[in-house]
Coordinates of C-alpha atoms and ligand atoms in Angstrom, one line a residue:
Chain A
X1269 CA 107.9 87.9 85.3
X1270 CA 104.5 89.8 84.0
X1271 CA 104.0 91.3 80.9
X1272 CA 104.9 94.9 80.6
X1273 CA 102.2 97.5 81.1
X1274 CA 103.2 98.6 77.4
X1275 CA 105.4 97.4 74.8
X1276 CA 105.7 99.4 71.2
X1277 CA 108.0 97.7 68.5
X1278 CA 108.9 98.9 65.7
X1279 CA 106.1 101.5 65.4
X1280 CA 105.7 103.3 62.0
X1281 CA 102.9 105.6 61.5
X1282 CA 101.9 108.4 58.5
X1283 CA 99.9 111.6 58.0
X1284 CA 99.0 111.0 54.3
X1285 CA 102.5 110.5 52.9
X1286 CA 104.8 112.2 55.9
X1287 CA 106.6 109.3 57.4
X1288 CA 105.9 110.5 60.7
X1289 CA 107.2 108.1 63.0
X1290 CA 110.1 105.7 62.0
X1291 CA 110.8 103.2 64.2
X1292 CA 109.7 103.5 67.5
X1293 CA 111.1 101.1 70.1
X1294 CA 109.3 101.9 73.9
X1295 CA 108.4 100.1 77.2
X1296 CA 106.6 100.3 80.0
X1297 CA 107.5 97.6 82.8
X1298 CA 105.0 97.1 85.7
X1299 CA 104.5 99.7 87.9
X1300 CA 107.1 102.2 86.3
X1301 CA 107.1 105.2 85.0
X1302 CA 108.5 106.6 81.8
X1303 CA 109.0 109.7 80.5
X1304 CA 108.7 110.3 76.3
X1305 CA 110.7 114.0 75.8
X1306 CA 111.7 115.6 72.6
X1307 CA 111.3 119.1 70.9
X1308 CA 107.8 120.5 69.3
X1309 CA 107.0 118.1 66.0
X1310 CA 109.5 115.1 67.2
X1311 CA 106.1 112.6 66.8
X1312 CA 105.4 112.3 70.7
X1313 CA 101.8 113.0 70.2
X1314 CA 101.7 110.6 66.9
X1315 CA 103.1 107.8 69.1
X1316 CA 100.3 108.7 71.9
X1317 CA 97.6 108.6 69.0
X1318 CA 98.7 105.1 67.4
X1319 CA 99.0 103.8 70.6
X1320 CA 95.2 105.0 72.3
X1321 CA 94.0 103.6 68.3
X1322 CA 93.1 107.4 67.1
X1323 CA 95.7 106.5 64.6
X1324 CA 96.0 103.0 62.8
X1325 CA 99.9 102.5 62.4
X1326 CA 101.3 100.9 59.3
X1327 CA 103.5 98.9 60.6
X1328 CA 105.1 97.5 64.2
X1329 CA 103.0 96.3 67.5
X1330 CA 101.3 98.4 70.3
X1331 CA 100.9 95.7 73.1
X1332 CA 99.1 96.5 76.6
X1333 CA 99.9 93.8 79.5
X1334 CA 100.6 91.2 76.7
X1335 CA 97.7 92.1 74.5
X1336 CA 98.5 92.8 71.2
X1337 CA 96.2 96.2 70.0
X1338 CA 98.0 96.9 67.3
X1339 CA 95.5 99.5 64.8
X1340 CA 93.1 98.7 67.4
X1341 CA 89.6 101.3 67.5
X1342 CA 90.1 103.4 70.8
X1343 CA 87.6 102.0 73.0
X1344 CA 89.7 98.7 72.7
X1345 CA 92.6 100.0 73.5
X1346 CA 90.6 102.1 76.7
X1347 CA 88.8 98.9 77.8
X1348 CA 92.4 97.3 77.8
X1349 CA 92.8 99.7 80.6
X1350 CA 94.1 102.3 79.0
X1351 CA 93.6 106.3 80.3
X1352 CA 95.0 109.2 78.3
X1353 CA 95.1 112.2 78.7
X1354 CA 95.3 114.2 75.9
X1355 CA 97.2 117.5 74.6
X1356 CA 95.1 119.9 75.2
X1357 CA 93.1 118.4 77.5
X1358 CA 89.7 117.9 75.8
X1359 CA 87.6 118.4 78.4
X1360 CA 83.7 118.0 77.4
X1361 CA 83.4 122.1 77.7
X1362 CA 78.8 121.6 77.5
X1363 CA 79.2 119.2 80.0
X1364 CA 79.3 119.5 84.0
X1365 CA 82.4 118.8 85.5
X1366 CA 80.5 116.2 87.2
X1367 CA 79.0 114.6 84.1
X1368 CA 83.3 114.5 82.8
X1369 CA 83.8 112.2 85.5
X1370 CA 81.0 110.4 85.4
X1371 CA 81.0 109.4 81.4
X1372 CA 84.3 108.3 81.9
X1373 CA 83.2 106.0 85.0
X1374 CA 84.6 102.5 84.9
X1375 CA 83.7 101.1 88.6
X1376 CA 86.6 98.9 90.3
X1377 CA 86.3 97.6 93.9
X1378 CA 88.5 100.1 95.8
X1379 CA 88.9 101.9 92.9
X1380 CA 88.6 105.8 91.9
X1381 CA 85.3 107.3 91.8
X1382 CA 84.1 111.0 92.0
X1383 CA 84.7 111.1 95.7
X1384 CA 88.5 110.1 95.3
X1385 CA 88.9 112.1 92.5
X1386 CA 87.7 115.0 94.4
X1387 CA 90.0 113.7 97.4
X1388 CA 93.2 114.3 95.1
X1389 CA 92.4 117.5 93.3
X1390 CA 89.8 119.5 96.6
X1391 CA 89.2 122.3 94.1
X1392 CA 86.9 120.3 91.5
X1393 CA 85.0 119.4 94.6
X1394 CA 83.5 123.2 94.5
X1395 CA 83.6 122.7 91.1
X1396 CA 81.6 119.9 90.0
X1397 CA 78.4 121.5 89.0
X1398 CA 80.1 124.0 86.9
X1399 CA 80.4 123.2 83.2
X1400 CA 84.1 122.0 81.8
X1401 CA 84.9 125.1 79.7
X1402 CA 84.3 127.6 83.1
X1403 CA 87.4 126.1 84.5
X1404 CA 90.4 127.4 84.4
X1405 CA 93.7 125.9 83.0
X1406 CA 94.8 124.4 85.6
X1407 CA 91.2 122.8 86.6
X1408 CA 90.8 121.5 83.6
X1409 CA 94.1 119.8 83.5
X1410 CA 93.1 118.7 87.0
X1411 CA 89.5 117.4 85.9
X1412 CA 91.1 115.9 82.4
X1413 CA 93.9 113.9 84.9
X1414 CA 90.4 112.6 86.8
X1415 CA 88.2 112.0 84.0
X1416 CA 91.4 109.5 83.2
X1417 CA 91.5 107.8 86.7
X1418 CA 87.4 107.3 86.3
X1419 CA 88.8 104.2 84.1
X1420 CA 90.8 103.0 87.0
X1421 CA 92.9 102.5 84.2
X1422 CA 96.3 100.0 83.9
X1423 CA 98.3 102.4 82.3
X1424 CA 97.9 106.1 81.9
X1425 CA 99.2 108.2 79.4
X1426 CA 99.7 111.8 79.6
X1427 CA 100.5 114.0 76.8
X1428 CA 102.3 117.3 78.2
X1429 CA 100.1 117.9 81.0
X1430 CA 102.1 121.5 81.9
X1431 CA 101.7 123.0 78.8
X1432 CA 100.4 126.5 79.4
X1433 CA 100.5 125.9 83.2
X1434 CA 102.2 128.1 85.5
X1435 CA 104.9 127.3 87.2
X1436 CA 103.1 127.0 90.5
X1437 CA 101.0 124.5 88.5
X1438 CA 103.4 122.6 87.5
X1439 CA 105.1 121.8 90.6
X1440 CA 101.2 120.5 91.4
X1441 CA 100.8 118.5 88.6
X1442 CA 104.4 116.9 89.2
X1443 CA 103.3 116.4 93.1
X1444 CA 100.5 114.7 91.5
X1445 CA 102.1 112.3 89.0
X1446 CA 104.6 111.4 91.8
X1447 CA 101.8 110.4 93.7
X1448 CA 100.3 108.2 91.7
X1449 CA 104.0 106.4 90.4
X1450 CA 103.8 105.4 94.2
X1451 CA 100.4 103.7 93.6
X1452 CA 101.9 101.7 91.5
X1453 CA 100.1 103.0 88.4
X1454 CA 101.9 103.1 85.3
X1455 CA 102.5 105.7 83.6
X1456 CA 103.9 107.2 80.0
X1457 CA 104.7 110.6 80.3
X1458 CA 105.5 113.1 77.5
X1459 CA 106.7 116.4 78.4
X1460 CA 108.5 119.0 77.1
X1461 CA 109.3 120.1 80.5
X1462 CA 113.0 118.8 81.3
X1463 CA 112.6 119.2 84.8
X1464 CA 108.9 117.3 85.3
X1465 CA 110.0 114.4 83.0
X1466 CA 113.3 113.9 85.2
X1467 CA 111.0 114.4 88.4
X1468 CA 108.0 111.7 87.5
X1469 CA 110.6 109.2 85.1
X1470 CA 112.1 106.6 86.2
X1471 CA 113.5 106.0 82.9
X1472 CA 113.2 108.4 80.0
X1473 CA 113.4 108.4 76.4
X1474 CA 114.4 111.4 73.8
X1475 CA 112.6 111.1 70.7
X1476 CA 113.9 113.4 67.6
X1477 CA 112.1 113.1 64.0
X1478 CA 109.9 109.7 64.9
X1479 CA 112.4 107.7 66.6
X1480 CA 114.1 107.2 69.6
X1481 CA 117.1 108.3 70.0
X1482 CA 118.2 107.6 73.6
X1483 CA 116.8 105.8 76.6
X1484 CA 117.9 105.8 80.1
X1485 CA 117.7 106.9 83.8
X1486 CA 117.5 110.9 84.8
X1487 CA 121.0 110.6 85.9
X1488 CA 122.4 109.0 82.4
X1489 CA 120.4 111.3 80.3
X1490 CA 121.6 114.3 82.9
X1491 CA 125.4 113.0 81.8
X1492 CA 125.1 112.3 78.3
X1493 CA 125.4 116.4 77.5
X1494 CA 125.4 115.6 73.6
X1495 CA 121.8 114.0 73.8
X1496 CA 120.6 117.1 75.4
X1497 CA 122.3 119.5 73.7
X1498 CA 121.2 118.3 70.0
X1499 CA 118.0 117.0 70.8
X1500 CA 116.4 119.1 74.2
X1501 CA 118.8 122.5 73.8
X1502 CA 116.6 125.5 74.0
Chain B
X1165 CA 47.6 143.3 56.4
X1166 CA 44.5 143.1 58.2
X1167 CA 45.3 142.7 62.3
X1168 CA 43.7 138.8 61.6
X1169 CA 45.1 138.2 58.1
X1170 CA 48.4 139.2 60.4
X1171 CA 47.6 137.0 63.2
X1172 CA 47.3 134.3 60.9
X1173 CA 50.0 134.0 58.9
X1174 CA 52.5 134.4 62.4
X1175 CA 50.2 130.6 63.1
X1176 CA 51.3 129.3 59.6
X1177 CA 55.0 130.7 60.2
X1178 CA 55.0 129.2 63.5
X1179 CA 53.5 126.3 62.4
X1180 CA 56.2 125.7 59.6
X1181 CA 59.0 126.5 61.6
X1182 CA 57.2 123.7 63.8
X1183 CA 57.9 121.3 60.6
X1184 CA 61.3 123.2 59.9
X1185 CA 62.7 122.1 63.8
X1186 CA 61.2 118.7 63.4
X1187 CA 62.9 118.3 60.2
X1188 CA 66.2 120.4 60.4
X1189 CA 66.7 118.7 64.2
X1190 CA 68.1 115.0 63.0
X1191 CA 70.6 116.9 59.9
X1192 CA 71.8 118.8 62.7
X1193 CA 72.4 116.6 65.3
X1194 CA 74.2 114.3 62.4
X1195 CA 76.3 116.8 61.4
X1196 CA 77.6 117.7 65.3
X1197 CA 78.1 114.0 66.0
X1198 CA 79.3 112.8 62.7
X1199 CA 80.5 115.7 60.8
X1200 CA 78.8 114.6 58.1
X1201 CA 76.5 116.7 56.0
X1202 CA 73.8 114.4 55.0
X1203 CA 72.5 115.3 51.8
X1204 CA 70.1 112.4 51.4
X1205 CA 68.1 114.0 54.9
X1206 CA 65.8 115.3 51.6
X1207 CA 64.9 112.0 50.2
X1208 CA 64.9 110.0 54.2
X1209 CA 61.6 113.1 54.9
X1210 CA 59.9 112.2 50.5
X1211 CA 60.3 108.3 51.9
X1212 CA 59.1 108.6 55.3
X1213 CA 55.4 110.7 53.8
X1214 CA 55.1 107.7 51.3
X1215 CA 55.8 105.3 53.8
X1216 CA 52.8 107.2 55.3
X1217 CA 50.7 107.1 52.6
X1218 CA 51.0 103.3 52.3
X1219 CA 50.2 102.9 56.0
X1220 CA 47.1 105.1 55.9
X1221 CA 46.0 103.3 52.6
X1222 CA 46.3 99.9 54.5
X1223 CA 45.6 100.7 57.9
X1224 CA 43.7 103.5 57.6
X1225 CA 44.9 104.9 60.8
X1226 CA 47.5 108.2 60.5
X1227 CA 48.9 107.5 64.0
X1228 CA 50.1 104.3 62.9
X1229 CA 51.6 105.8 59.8
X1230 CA 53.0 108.7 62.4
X1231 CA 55.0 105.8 64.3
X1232 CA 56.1 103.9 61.6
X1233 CA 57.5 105.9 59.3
X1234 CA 60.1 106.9 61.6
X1235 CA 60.7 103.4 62.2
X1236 CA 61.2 102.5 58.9
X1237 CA 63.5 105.2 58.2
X1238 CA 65.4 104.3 61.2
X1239 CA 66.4 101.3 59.7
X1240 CA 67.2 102.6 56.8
X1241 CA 70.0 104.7 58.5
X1242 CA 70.8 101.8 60.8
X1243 CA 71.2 99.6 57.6
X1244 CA 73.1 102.6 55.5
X1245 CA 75.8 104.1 58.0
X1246 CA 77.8 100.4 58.9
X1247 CA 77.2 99.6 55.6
X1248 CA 78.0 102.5 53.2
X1249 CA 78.9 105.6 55.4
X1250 CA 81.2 104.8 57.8
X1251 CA 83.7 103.9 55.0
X1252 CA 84.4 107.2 54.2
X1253 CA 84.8 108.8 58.0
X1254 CA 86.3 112.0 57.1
X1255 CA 86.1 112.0 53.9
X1256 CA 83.8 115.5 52.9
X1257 CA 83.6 115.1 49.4
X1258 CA 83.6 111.7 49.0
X1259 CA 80.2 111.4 52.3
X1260 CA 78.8 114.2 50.0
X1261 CA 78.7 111.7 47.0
X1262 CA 78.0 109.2 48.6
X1263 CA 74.5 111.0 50.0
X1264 CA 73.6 112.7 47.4
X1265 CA 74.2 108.8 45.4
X1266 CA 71.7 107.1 48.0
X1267 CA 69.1 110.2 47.6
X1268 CA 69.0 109.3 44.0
X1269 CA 68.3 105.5 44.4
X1270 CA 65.7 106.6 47.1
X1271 CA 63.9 108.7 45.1
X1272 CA 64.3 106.9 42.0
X1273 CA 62.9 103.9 44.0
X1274 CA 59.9 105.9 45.1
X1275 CA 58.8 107.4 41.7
X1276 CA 58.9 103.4 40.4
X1277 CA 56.9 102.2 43.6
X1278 CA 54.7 104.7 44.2
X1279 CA 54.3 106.8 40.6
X1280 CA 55.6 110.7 40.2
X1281 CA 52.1 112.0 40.1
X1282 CA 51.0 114.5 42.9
X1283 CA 49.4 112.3 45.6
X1284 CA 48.0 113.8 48.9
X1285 CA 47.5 112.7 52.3
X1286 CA 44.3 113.2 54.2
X1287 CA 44.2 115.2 57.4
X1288 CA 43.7 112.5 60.5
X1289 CA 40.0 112.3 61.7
X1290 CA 39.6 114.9 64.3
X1291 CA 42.3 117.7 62.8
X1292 CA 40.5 117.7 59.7
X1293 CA 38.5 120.7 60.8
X1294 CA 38.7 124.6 61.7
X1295 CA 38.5 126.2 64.9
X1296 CA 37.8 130.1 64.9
X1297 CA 40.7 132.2 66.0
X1298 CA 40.7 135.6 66.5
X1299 CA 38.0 136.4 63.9
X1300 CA 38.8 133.9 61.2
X1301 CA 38.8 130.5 60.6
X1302 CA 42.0 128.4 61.2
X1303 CA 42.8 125.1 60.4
X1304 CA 43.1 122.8 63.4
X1305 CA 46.3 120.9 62.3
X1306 CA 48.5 123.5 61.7
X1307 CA 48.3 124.1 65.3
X1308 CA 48.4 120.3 66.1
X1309 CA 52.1 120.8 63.9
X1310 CA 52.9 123.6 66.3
X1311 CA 52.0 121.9 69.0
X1312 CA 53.9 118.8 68.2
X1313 CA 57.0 120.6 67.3
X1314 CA 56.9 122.3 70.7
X1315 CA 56.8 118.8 72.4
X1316 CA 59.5 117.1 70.2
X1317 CA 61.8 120.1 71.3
X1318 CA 60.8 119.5 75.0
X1319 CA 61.6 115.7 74.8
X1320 CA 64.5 116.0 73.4
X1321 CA 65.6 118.9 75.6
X1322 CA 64.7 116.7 78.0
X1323 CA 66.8 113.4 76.9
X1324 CA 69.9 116.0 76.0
X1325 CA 70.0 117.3 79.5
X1326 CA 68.7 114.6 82.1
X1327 CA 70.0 111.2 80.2
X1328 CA 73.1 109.3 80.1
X1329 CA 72.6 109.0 76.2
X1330 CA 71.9 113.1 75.8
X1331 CA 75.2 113.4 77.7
X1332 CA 77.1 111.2 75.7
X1333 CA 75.8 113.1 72.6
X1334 CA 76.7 116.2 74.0
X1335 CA 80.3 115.0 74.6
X1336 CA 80.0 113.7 71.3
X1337 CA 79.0 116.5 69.6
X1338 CA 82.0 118.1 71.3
X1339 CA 84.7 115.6 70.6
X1340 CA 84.0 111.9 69.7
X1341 CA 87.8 110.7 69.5
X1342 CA 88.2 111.6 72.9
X1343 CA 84.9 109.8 73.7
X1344 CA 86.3 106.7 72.4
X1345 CA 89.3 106.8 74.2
X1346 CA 87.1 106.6 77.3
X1347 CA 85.8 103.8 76.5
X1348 CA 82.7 104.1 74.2
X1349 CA 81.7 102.4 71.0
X1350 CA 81.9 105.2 68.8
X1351 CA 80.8 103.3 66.1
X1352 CA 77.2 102.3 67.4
X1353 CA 77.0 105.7 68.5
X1354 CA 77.3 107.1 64.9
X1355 CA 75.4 104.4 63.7
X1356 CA 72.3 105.0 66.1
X1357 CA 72.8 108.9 65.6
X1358 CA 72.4 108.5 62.0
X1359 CA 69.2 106.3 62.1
X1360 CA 68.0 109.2 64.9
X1361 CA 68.5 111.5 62.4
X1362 CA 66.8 109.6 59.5
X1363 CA 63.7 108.8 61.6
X1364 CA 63.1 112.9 62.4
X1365 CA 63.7 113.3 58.5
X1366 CA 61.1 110.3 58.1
X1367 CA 58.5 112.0 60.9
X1368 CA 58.7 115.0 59.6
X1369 CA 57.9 113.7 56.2
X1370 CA 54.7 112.2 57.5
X1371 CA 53.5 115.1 59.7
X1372 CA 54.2 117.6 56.5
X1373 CA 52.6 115.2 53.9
X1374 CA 48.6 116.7 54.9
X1375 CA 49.4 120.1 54.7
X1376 CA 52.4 120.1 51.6
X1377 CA 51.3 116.3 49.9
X1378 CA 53.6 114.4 48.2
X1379 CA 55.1 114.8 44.9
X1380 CA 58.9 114.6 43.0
X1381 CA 60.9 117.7 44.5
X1382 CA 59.5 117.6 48.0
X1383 CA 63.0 115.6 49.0
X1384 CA 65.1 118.4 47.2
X1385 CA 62.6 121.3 48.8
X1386 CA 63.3 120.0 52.1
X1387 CA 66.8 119.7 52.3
X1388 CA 67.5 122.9 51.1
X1389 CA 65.3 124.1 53.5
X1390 CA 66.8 121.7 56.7
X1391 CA 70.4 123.2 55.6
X1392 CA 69.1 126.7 55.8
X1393 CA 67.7 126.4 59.2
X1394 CA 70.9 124.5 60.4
X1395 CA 73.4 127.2 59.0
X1396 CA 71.1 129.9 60.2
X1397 CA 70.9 128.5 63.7
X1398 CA 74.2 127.0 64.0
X1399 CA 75.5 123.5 63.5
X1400 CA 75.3 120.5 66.2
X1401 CA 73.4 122.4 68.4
X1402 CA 69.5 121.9 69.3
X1403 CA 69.3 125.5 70.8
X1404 CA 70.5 126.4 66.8
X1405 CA 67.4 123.9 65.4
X1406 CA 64.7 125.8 67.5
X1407 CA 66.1 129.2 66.8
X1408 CA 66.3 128.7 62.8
X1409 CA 63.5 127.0 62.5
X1410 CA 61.4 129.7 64.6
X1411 CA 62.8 132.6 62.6
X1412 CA 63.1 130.8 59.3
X1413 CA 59.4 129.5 59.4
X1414 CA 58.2 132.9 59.5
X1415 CA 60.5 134.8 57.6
X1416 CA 59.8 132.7 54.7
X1417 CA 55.6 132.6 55.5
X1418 CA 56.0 136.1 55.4
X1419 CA 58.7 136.5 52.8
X1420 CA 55.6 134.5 50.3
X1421 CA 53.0 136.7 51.5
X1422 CA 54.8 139.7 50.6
X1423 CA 56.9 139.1 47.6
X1424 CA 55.7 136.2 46.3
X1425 CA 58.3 134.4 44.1
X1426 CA 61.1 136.1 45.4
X1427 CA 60.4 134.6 49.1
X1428 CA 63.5 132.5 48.4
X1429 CA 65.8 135.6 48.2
X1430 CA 64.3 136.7 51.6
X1431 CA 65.3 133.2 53.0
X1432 CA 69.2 133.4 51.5
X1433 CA 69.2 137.7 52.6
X1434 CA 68.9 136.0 55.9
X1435 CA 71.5 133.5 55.8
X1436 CA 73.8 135.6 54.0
X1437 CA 73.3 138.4 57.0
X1438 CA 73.6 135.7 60.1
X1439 CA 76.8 134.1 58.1
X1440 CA 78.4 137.9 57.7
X1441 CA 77.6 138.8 61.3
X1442 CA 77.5 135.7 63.7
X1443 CA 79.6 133.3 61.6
X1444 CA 78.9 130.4 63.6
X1445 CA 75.1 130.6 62.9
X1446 CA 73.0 132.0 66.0
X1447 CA 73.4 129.7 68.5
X1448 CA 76.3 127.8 67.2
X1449 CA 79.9 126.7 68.2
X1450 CA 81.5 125.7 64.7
X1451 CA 82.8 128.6 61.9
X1452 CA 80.9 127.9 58.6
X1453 CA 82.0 131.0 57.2
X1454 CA 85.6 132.2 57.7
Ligands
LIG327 N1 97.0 115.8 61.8 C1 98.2 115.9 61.3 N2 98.3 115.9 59.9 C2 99.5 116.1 59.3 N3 100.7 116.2 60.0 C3 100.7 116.1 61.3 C4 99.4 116.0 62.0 N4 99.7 116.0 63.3 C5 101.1 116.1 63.4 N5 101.6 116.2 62.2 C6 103.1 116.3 61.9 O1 103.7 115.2 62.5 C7 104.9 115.5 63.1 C8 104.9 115.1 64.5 O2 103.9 115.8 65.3 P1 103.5 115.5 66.8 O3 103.5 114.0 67.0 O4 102.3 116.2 67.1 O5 104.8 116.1 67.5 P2 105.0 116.4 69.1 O6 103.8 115.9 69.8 O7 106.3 115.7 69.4 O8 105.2 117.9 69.2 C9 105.1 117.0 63.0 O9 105.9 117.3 61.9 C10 103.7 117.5 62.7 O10 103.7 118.7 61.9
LIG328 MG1 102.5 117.0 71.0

């Protein structure tokens, strides 16, 4: 059997002196799709940032189809084959939506380029000559999902791509994800959106206060009423 | 003021707003990449004019001096960002020691190499003379300096807009974390921004040195200058080094002209007025003043 896409062990990580993640135990098999939920300030984005190396972790292993990146710089970790993308988005706002594809370009025989990009998301393909910050929300998400696929990447990480999208959106962006699961990619999906992360996951795991604190299918997590009432209730 | 005594002092504003761009465009395009404030730009411009001086006295050619000056200084900031700088990635106050530590040894350095009496460059052969302008005489390299700013700003408008490196410094500018997660080296990226920016200081240095000469103070003059121009126009931005430099140059050409020693207040009246009313500098991104 292969080496899984991504395998965190025992992942500790601090701002300063906040002990901000704790433990954290995650995996990403071949071809699967996971989903990383939790409430605002539960470490999903710290466990995003030591694991892309924009944040060296003190202690534990980040390890990408068996290669062990642990405190790795970032363009390690993205040559590994690694795509994020990030909260926020961070789109390159003074550069051309073309020019955010292209400086992300990482040429693969059949792989994505600008024209499948533009295949998968039509409305950047009237877009591309307009600069990054005259798109709307949802472009941008759009154009920050195909900046990541430029890497033809291994495994793509997504940190809450439906923030501030509406509803409409998010439906698109979960057609999307879907999509790609069935390509095979895989992917690590944090959301805050109980209803996307049970839609894209094939597993999921609830993180509260830098650990995990429960992993399973949509259906377990769907049955086990106590996880979502302490750590997902609204 | 005559219509000609006028006329001329608008060249010699131009003209050192020419010098300011030149000078003011490597700080700035440190700071946007880097977010470092690079308080030794002062001494990198002092070392690259008597790095010039040498050359001429040598060589006897100016041009040569012109290109390698910048050279020198290049590798400087090749040699000084791996090996000192990059230690203290966001660290503020510990990158503004640090520069302000390696402008000391620099200029230390020079006053024991090259003496810390008033030395002067001569003009190159061929600028050395006066042309007749609107009914005085005007001297020919000042508007060689204005014509050589103009050009720097064109090529590197140029290499910004049309060039796989100007867009990765745009992006960088922007947001280098997320430029690294796409794959690039941010380190070599900082390191080759910062010796950018220390060969403009160094060219600058040499293309100031006929006009201004060289003596102790010129590293502190020019800094203070450089950071004026930067927070006037806006941080990171080339758009904010033209438009500082051209309103800074003659503001302070003027300011002299009119009020003699207090040409400095004029200066600060200015920055103080573009910080209260655009706070991101004219043609900037980034806050500096709440
Ligand atoms: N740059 C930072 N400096 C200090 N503390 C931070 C920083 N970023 C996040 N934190 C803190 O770390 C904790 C986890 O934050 P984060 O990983 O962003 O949570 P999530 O993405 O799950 O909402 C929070 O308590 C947050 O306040
Ligand atoms: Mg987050």
């Amino acid at each position: 059997m292969s080496a899984p896409a991504l395998e965190v062990q025992d992942l500790h990580a601090y701002y300063g002196e906040s002990h901000v993640l704790q433990g954290v135990d995650l995996v990403v098999r071949p071809g699967e799709a996971v989903a990383l939920i939790g409430r605002n300030g539960a470490g999903k984005t710290t466990t995003i940032s030591a694991i892309a190396g924009f944040l060296r972790p003190r202690q534990g292993t980040v390890r990408i189809n068996g290669r062990n990146l642990t405190g790795a710089p970032a363009h390690w970790v993205a040559r590994a084959g690694v795509a994020l993308v990030p909260q926020g988005r961070r789109i390159f706002g003074d550069l051309s939506v073309r020019e955010n594809l292209a400086i992300a370009g990482r040429p693969a025989a059949n792989g994505w380029d600008e024209a499948r990009v533009v295949e998968l998301f039509p409305s950047l393909g009237r877009r591309l000559g307009l600069r990054g910050d005259q798109l709307s929300g949802g472009e941008q998400q759009m154009l920050a999902v195909g900046r990541a696929l430029m890497r033809n990447p291994s495994l793509l990480l997504l940190d809450e791509p439906s923030e501030g999208l509406a509803p409409m959106l998010v439906e698109e962006v979960g057609e999307t994800l879907v999509r790609l699961r069935a390509t095979g990619l895989p992917l690590l999906l944090v959301e805050q959106n109980l209803g996307l992360a049970t839609r894209v996951g094939q597993r999921v795991h609830v993180m509260n206060k830098g650990t995990i604190v429960f992993t399973g299918t949509p259906v377990e997590l769907a049955a086990a009423r106590d996880v979502e009432a302490r750590y997902l209730g609204v | 003021m005559s219509p000609e005594l006028l006329f001329q002092q608008a060249l010699n504003g131009l003209s050192f707003g020419a010098l300011l761009f030149i000078l003011a465009a490597g700080l700035s395009l440190v700071f946007g990449m880097m977010d470092v404030v690079n308080l030794a730009h002062g001494a990198f411009y002092m070392l690259g004019a008597y790095v010039a001086l040498t050359v001429v006295q040598f060589t006897g050619s100016f041009w040569l001096a012109l290109a390698a000056a910048p050279v020198a200084l290049g590798a400087l900031g090749l040699a000084i960002e791996p090996l000192l700088l990059r230690h203290l990635r966001g660290r503020h106050l510990d990158q503004v020691l640090l520069t302000i530590g390696v402008s000391l040894v620099i200029v230390d350095q020079i006053g024991l190499i090259w003496g810390r009496e008033v030395r002067s460059l001569p003009f190159p052969p061929g600028l050395d003379g006066t042309v007749v302008l609107i009914g005085g005489v005007y001297p020919v390299y000042r508007l060689f300096v204005i014509a050589f700013g103009v050009a720097l700003a064109a090529v590197i408008a140029v290499i910004y807009r049309r060039t796989k490196l100007g867009m990765l410094i745009r992006a960088g500018v922007e947001d280098a974390e997320m430029l690294g997660a796409l794959g690039v080296n941010t380190d070599r990226l900082f390191a080759l921004t910062f010796a950018v920016g220390a060969a403009l200081a160094g060219l600058a240095g040499v293309i100031a040195a006929p006009v201004f000469g060289l003596q102790p103070g010129m590293d502190v003059d020019a800094l203070l200058y450089s950071l004026v121009v930067v927070v006037v126009g806006g941080l990171g931005t080339l758009g904010g080094a033209v438009a500082g430099s051209v309103l800074v140059g003659p503001v302070d050409t003027f300011g002299k002209v009119l009020f003699q020693e207090f040409a400095l207040a004029v200066i600060f009246a200015i920055v103080a007025l573009v910080l209260l009313f655009k706070p991101t500098g004219l043609l900037g991104r980034i806050r500096i003043a709440r």
